[in-house]
Amino acid sequence: MIENYRRWYSHNLGFELDMMVYGDRGRPVILFPTSNGRFYENKDFGLIDAVSWFVDEGLVKIYCPDSLDWLSWYNKGVHPADRAKNYIWYDKMLNEELVPWVTLETGVNKAVMAGCSFGGYHAANFTFKHPEKVSHLFSMSGAFDIRTQTDGFYDDDIYYNNPVDYLPGDNQPDLWNLNIILGTSDWDICLDANYTLSNILHKKNINHWLDVRPNAAHDWPVWKQMFPHYLSTL
């Protein structure tokens, strides 16, 4: 498998970021790590190897950036309002730097967003905030209510980065053009979160697939089954 390490300076964040890239052509897939995970986590836990056929065949090119959770939602050393502001800068980096980069590089005008666990939050939040830039959302055991990370504090910045809050009233036309899969399992600690998001999408008549896997927990073995299945739908 072709893989490359990349490091670039983000003008939005004001420092350098790390990323691994797998493949040399195909649809661009931005794959986020789990909570506080680094850019190499998805490779280390076997998720990239699970989809190596799609990469080797040139069907997808997978970009694995850092999440910067330790500066935003998991940064217990700053006020929750500052956690949200830090995440807004991260979202600007994705929107203004990374997504334009990967779509230009691959020649595909929309990206696929994917992630496991808290990576599912990153994927979903970007997708619902910027649906015009996304073709598919593949969330695996995602968590979607960011209020669990704000210690009871709440403001507009948190509202507009909390899909279960802003999505019910969001009427961007591109939301109805998305291809959405919400993967979860019957022993998943995020099972209820996925049912909640699915209900919101259902009430808005946004087509999606809620995929509930039997006899599986919130962990890498089921995600390594889900991810190649979901890529096969592209």
mmCIF file of C-alpha atoms in Angstrom:
data_model
loop_
_atom_site.group_PDB
_atom_site.id
_atom_site.type_symbol
_atom_site.label_atom_id
_atom_site.label_comp_id
_atom_site.label_asym_id
_atom_site.label_seq_id
_atom_site.Cartn_x
_atom_site.Cartn_y
_atom_site.Cartn_z
ATOM 1 C CA MET A 1 0.000 0.000 0.000
ATOM 2 C CA ILE A 2 1.239 3.486 -0.858
ATOM 3 C CA GLU A 3 1.435 5.671 2.238
ATOM 4 C CA ASN A 4 2.871 9.123 2.819
ATOM 5 C CA TYR A 5 3.457 11.267 5.880
ATOM 6 C CA ARG A 6 2.592 14.927 5.443
ATOM 7 C CA ARG A 7 3.140 17.928 7.659
ATOM 8 C CA TRP A 8 1.926 21.414 6.836
ATOM 9 C CA TYR A 9 1.503 24.790 8.440
ATOM 10 C CA SER A 10 -2.126 25.738 9.101
ATOM 11 C CA HIS A 11 -2.734 29.472 8.781
ATOM 12 C CA ASN A 12 -5.993 29.032 10.716
ATOM 13 C CA LEU A 13 -4.443 27.222 13.668
ATOM 14 C CA GLY A 14 -1.065 28.934 13.622
ATOM 15 C CA PHE A 15 1.022 25.747 13.895
ATOM 16 C CA GLU A 16 1.984 22.655 11.925
ATOM 17 C CA LEU A 17 -0.263 19.616 11.566
ATOM 18 C CA ASP A 18 0.524 15.953 10.941
ATOM 19 C CA MET A 19 -1.328 13.619 8.597
ATOM 20 C CA MET A 20 -0.940 10.191 7.011
ATOM 21 C CA VAL A 21 -2.209 9.621 3.465
ATOM 22 C CA TYR A 22 -2.911 6.188 2.006
ATOM 23 C CA GLY A 23 -3.157 5.637 -1.744
ATOM 24 C CA ASP A 24 -2.413 7.750 -4.797
ATOM 25 C CA ARG A 25 -5.840 8.202 -6.401
ATOM 26 C CA GLY A 26 -9.556 7.663 -5.927
ATOM 27 C CA ARG A 27 -12.302 9.307 -3.912
ATOM 28 C CA PRO A 28 -10.920 11.390 -1.037
ATOM 29 C CA VAL A 29 -11.846 9.963 2.369
ATOM 30 C CA ILE A 30 -11.033 12.018 5.465
ATOM 31 C CA LEU A 31 -10.825 9.542 8.339
ATOM 32 C CA PHE A 32 -10.670 10.997 11.850
ATOM 33 C CA PRO A 33 -9.158 9.236 14.880
ATOM 34 C CA THR A 34 -11.010 8.368 18.095
ATOM 35 C CA SER A 35 -10.898 10.482 21.276
ATOM 36 C CA ASN A 36 -7.499 12.171 21.617
ATOM 37 C CA GLY A 37 -6.186 9.881 18.876
ATOM 38 C CA ARG A 38 -3.314 10.825 16.630
ATOM 39 C CA PHE A 39 -2.970 10.754 12.855
ATOM 40 C CA TYR A 40 -1.421 7.257 12.939
ATOM 41 C CA GLU A 41 -4.091 5.632 15.137
ATOM 42 C CA ASN A 42 -6.298 4.211 12.374
ATOM 43 C CA LYS A 43 -3.272 2.449 10.866
ATOM 44 C CA ASP A 44 -1.994 1.191 14.220
ATOM 45 C CA PHE A 45 -5.348 -0.414 15.095
ATOM 46 C CA GLY A 46 -5.751 -2.119 11.721
ATOM 47 C CA LEU A 47 -8.520 -0.008 10.190
ATOM 48 C CA ILE A 48 -6.414 0.994 7.189
ATOM 49 C CA ASP A 49 -5.322 -2.591 6.564
ATOM 50 C CA ALA A 50 -8.994 -3.619 6.643
ATOM 51 C CA VAL A 51 -9.639 -1.452 3.571
ATOM 52 C CA SER A 52 -6.305 -1.971 1.805
ATOM 53 C CA TRP A 53 -8.019 -3.492 -1.253
ATOM 54 C CA PHE A 54 -9.946 -0.265 -1.911
ATOM 55 C CA VAL A 55 -6.739 1.756 -1.563
ATOM 56 C CA ASP A 56 -4.622 -0.553 -3.735
ATOM 57 C CA GLU A 57 -7.290 -0.610 -6.443
ATOM 58 C CA GLY A 58 -7.287 3.192 -6.584
ATOM 59 C CA LEU A 59 -10.906 3.488 -5.473
ATOM 60 C CA VAL A 60 -10.163 5.680 -2.447
ATOM 61 C CA LYS A 61 -7.396 7.873 -1.132
ATOM 62 C CA ILE A 62 -7.564 8.065 2.655
ATOM 63 C CA TYR A 63 -6.398 11.120 4.597
ATOM 64 C CA CYS A 64 -5.875 10.694 8.355
ATOM 65 C CA PRO A 65 -5.343 14.065 10.076
ATOM 66 C CA ASP A 66 -4.861 14.763 13.763
ATOM 67 C CA SER A 67 -8.071 15.622 15.620
ATOM 68 C CA LEU A 68 -6.617 18.141 18.110
ATOM 69 C CA ASP A 69 -9.118 16.962 20.747
ATOM 70 C CA TRP A 70 -6.524 17.768 23.400
ATOM 71 C CA LEU A 71 -6.798 21.453 22.468
ATOM 72 C CA SER A 72 -10.572 21.570 22.091
ATOM 73 C CA TRP A 73 -13.292 19.363 23.568
ATOM 74 C CA TYR A 74 -10.967 17.282 25.768
ATOM 75 C CA ASN A 75 -8.956 20.258 27.003
ATOM 76 C CA LYS A 76 -10.012 20.321 30.646
ATOM 77 C CA GLY A 77 -7.399 22.973 31.375
ATOM 78 C CA VAL A 78 -9.424 25.752 29.728
ATOM 79 C CA HIS A 79 -12.986 27.024 30.036
ATOM 80 C CA PRO A 80 -15.572 25.199 27.877
ATOM 81 C CA ALA A 81 -16.117 28.418 25.899
ATOM 82 C CA ASP A 82 -12.444 28.304 24.887
ATOM 83 C CA ARG A 83 -12.708 24.606 24.022
ATOM 84 C CA ALA A 84 -15.483 25.512 21.596
ATOM 85 C CA LYS A 85 -13.502 28.417 20.119
ATOM 86 C CA ASN A 86 -10.501 26.143 19.576
ATOM 87 C CA TYR A 87 -12.740 23.670 17.796
ATOM 88 C CA ILE A 88 -14.102 26.409 15.553
ATOM 89 C CA TRP A 89 -10.539 27.091 14.390
ATOM 90 C CA TYR A 90 -10.148 23.361 13.718
ATOM 91 C CA ASP A 91 -13.348 23.373 11.669
ATOM 92 C CA LYS A 92 -12.049 26.379 9.707
ATOM 93 C CA MET A 93 -8.858 24.461 8.990
ATOM 94 C CA LEU A 94 -10.879 21.525 7.653
ATOM 95 C CA ASN A 95 -13.175 23.747 5.614
ATOM 96 C CA GLU A 96 -10.647 26.199 4.214
ATOM 97 C CA GLU A 97 -7.496 24.089 4.005
ATOM 98 C CA LEU A 98 -7.840 20.310 4.167
ATOM 99 C CA VAL A 99 -11.041 19.669 2.213
ATOM 100 C CA PRO A 100 -10.072 22.002 -0.679
ATOM 101 C CA TRP A 101 -6.646 20.343 -0.716
ATOM 102 C CA VAL A 102 -7.925 16.756 -0.916
ATOM 103 C CA THR A 103 -10.611 17.519 -3.494
ATOM 104 C CA LEU A 104 -8.138 19.390 -5.712
ATOM 105 C CA GLU A 105 -5.528 16.658 -5.349
ATOM 106 C CA THR A 106 -7.941 13.851 -6.271
ATOM 107 C CA GLY A 107 -10.004 15.755 -8.818
ATOM 108 C CA VAL A 108 -13.212 14.834 -6.965
ATOM 109 C CA ASN A 109 -15.334 17.810 -5.936
ATOM 110 C CA LYS A 110 -16.707 16.374 -2.685
ATOM 111 C CA ALA A 111 -15.047 14.472 0.152
ATOM 112 C CA VAL A 112 -16.144 11.438 2.135
ATOM 113 C CA MET A 113 -16.146 11.993 5.911
ATOM 114 C CA ALA A 114 -15.557 9.028 8.214
ATOM 115 C CA GLY A 115 -14.564 8.223 11.765
ATOM 116 C CA CYS A 116 -14.986 5.841 14.682
ATOM 117 C CA SER A 117 -16.266 6.814 18.146
ATOM 118 C CA PHE A 118 -15.433 10.508 18.727
ATOM 119 C CA GLY A 119 -14.067 10.531 15.187
ATOM 120 C CA GLY A 120 -17.682 9.961 14.181
ATOM 121 C CA TYR A 121 -18.541 13.269 15.850
ATOM 122 C CA HIS A 122 -15.887 15.104 13.825
ATOM 123 C CA ALA A 123 -17.096 13.483 10.614
ATOM 124 C CA ALA A 124 -20.767 14.171 11.315
ATOM 125 C CA ASN A 125 -20.336 17.726 12.534
ATOM 126 C CA PHE A 126 -18.336 18.736 9.466
ATOM 127 C CA THR A 127 -20.803 16.978 7.177
ATOM 128 C CA PHE A 128 -23.865 18.672 8.622
ATOM 129 C CA LYS A 129 -22.220 22.103 8.800
ATOM 130 C CA HIS A 130 -20.780 21.933 5.268
ATOM 131 C CA PRO A 131 -22.963 19.464 3.320
ATOM 132 C CA GLU A 132 -22.093 21.132 0.023
ATOM 133 C CA LYS A 133 -18.529 19.815 0.398
ATOM 134 C CA VAL A 134 -19.375 16.220 1.387
ATOM 135 C CA SER A 135 -20.773 13.297 -0.601
ATOM 136 C CA HIS A 136 -20.854 10.552 2.063
ATOM 137 C CA LEU A 137 -20.787 10.285 5.846
ATOM 138 C CA PHE A 138 -19.627 7.000 7.392
ATOM 139 C CA SER A 139 -19.887 7.176 11.175
ATOM 140 C CA MET A 140 -18.906 4.086 13.159
ATOM 141 C CA SER A 141 -20.096 4.118 16.785
ATOM 142 C CA GLY A 142 -20.209 7.897 16.676
ATOM 143 C CA ALA A 143 -21.094 10.223 19.548
ATOM 144 C CA PHE A 144 -22.963 13.358 18.502
ATOM 145 C CA ASP A 145 -23.909 15.398 21.586
ATOM 146 C CA ILE A 146 -20.924 17.581 22.470
ATOM 147 C CA ARG A 147 -22.524 18.792 25.702
ATOM 148 C CA THR A 148 -20.901 15.813 27.424
ATOM 149 C CA GLN A 149 -17.606 17.724 27.059
ATOM 150 C CA THR A 150 -18.689 21.180 28.233
ATOM 151 C CA ASP A 151 -19.196 20.735 31.989
ATOM 152 C CA GLY A 152 -22.720 22.140 31.879
ATOM 153 C CA PHE A 153 -21.683 25.313 30.045
ATOM 154 C CA TYR A 154 -23.617 26.250 26.911
ATOM 155 C CA ASP A 155 -23.402 29.075 24.371
ATOM 156 C CA ASP A 156 -23.925 29.695 20.654
ATOM 157 C CA ASP A 157 -20.528 28.244 19.731
ATOM 158 C CA ILE A 158 -21.473 24.982 21.406
ATOM 159 C CA TYR A 159 -24.953 25.023 19.850
ATOM 160 C CA TYR A 160 -23.578 25.419 16.316
ATOM 161 C CA ASN A 161 -21.137 22.551 16.807
ATOM 162 C CA ASN A 162 -23.667 20.194 18.380
ATOM 163 C CA PRO A 163 -25.462 18.301 15.598
ATOM 164 C CA VAL A 164 -28.363 17.143 17.774
ATOM 165 C CA ASP A 165 -29.128 20.822 18.509
ATOM 166 C CA TYR A 166 -28.659 22.649 15.211
ATOM 167 C CA LEU A 167 -29.592 19.902 12.757
ATOM 168 C CA PRO A 168 -33.384 19.855 13.448
ATOM 169 C CA GLY A 169 -33.666 23.469 12.261
ATOM 170 C CA ASP A 170 -31.055 23.292 9.500
ATOM 171 C CA ASN A 171 -32.523 23.440 5.994
ATOM 172 C CA GLN A 172 -29.456 23.623 3.777
ATOM 173 C CA PRO A 173 -30.585 21.909 0.536
ATOM 174 C CA ASP A 174 -27.386 19.848 0.277
ATOM 175 C CA LEU A 175 -28.348 17.927 3.419
ATOM 176 C CA TRP A 176 -30.796 15.973 1.277
ATOM 177 C CA ASN A 177 -28.053 15.046 -1.206
ATOM 178 C CA LEU A 178 -25.884 13.269 1.354
ATOM 179 C CA ASN A 179 -25.290 9.527 1.558
ATOM 180 C CA ILE A 180 -25.266 8.750 5.291
ATOM 181 C CA ILE A 181 -24.472 5.551 7.175
ATOM 182 C CA LEU A 182 -24.647 5.491 10.967
ATOM 183 C CA GLY A 183 -22.940 2.318 12.120
ATOM 184 C CA THR A 184 -23.463 1.058 15.654
ATOM 185 C CA SER A 185 -23.989 -2.217 17.517
ATOM 186 C CA ASP A 186 -26.260 -3.659 20.145
ATOM 187 C CA TRP A 187 -23.577 -3.465 22.875
ATOM 188 C CA ASP A 188 -22.288 -0.069 21.771
ATOM 189 C CA ILE A 189 -22.024 2.616 24.449
ATOM 190 C CA CYS A 190 -23.099 5.038 21.690
ATOM 191 C CA LEU A 191 -26.124 3.019 20.574
ATOM 192 C CA ASP A 192 -28.632 5.534 21.979
ATOM 193 C CA ALA A 193 -26.719 8.429 20.406
ATOM 194 C CA ASN A 194 -27.094 6.808 17.002
ATOM 195 C CA TYR A 195 -30.805 6.190 17.470
ATOM 196 C CA THR A 196 -31.219 9.844 18.491
ATOM 197 C CA LEU A 197 -29.434 11.152 15.400
ATOM 198 C CA SER A 198 -31.280 8.687 13.185
ATOM 199 C CA ASN A 199 -34.603 9.943 14.553
ATOM 200 C CA ILE A 200 -33.624 13.543 13.767
ATOM 201 C CA LEU A 201 -32.712 12.581 10.208
ATOM 202 C CA HIS A 202 -35.913 10.560 9.836
ATOM 203 C CA LYS A 203 -38.070 13.505 10.942
ATOM 204 C CA LYS A 204 -36.362 15.666 8.308
ATOM 205 C CA ASN A 205 -36.805 12.977 5.630
ATOM 206 C CA ILE A 206 -33.048 12.817 5.122
ATOM 207 C CA ASN A 207 -32.231 9.412 3.695
ATOM 208 C CA HIS A 208 -29.771 7.357 5.740
ATOM 209 C CA TRP A 209 -28.978 3.839 6.914
ATOM 210 C CA LEU A 210 -28.857 3.058 10.626
ATOM 211 C CA ASP A 211 -26.718 -0.088 10.668
ATOM 212 C CA VAL A 212 -26.987 -1.885 14.030
ATOM 213 C CA ARG A 213 -24.595 -4.830 14.207
ATOM 214 C CA PRO A 214 -25.455 -7.775 16.507
ATOM 215 C CA ASN A 215 -23.224 -9.137 19.266
ATOM 216 C CA ALA A 216 -20.627 -6.387 18.999
ATOM 217 C CA ALA A 217 -19.229 -3.724 21.319
ATOM 218 C CA HIS A 218 -17.774 -0.238 20.941
ATOM 219 C CA ASP A 219 -14.387 -1.346 19.659
ATOM 220 C CA TRP A 220 -12.097 -1.836 16.680
ATOM 221 C CA PRO A 221 -13.206 -5.361 15.649
ATOM 222 C CA VAL A 222 -16.666 -4.189 14.552
ATOM 223 C CA TRP A 223 -15.292 -1.009 12.992
ATOM 224 C CA LYS A 224 -12.926 -3.118 10.886
ATOM 225 C CA GLN A 225 -15.991 -4.980 9.611
ATOM 226 C CA MET A 226 -18.012 -1.818 9.007
ATOM 227 C CA PHE A 227 -15.493 0.323 7.169
ATOM 228 C CA PRO A 228 -14.866 -1.926 4.137
ATOM 229 C CA HIS A 229 -18.606 -2.586 3.896
ATOM 230 C CA TYR A 230 -19.329 1.133 3.831
ATOM 231 C CA LEU A 231 -16.586 1.882 1.290
ATOM 232 C CA SER A 232 -18.136 -0.762 -0.965
ATOM 233 C CA THR A 233 -21.227 1.483 -1.241
ATOM 234 C CA LEU A 234 -19.285 4.298 -2.922
#
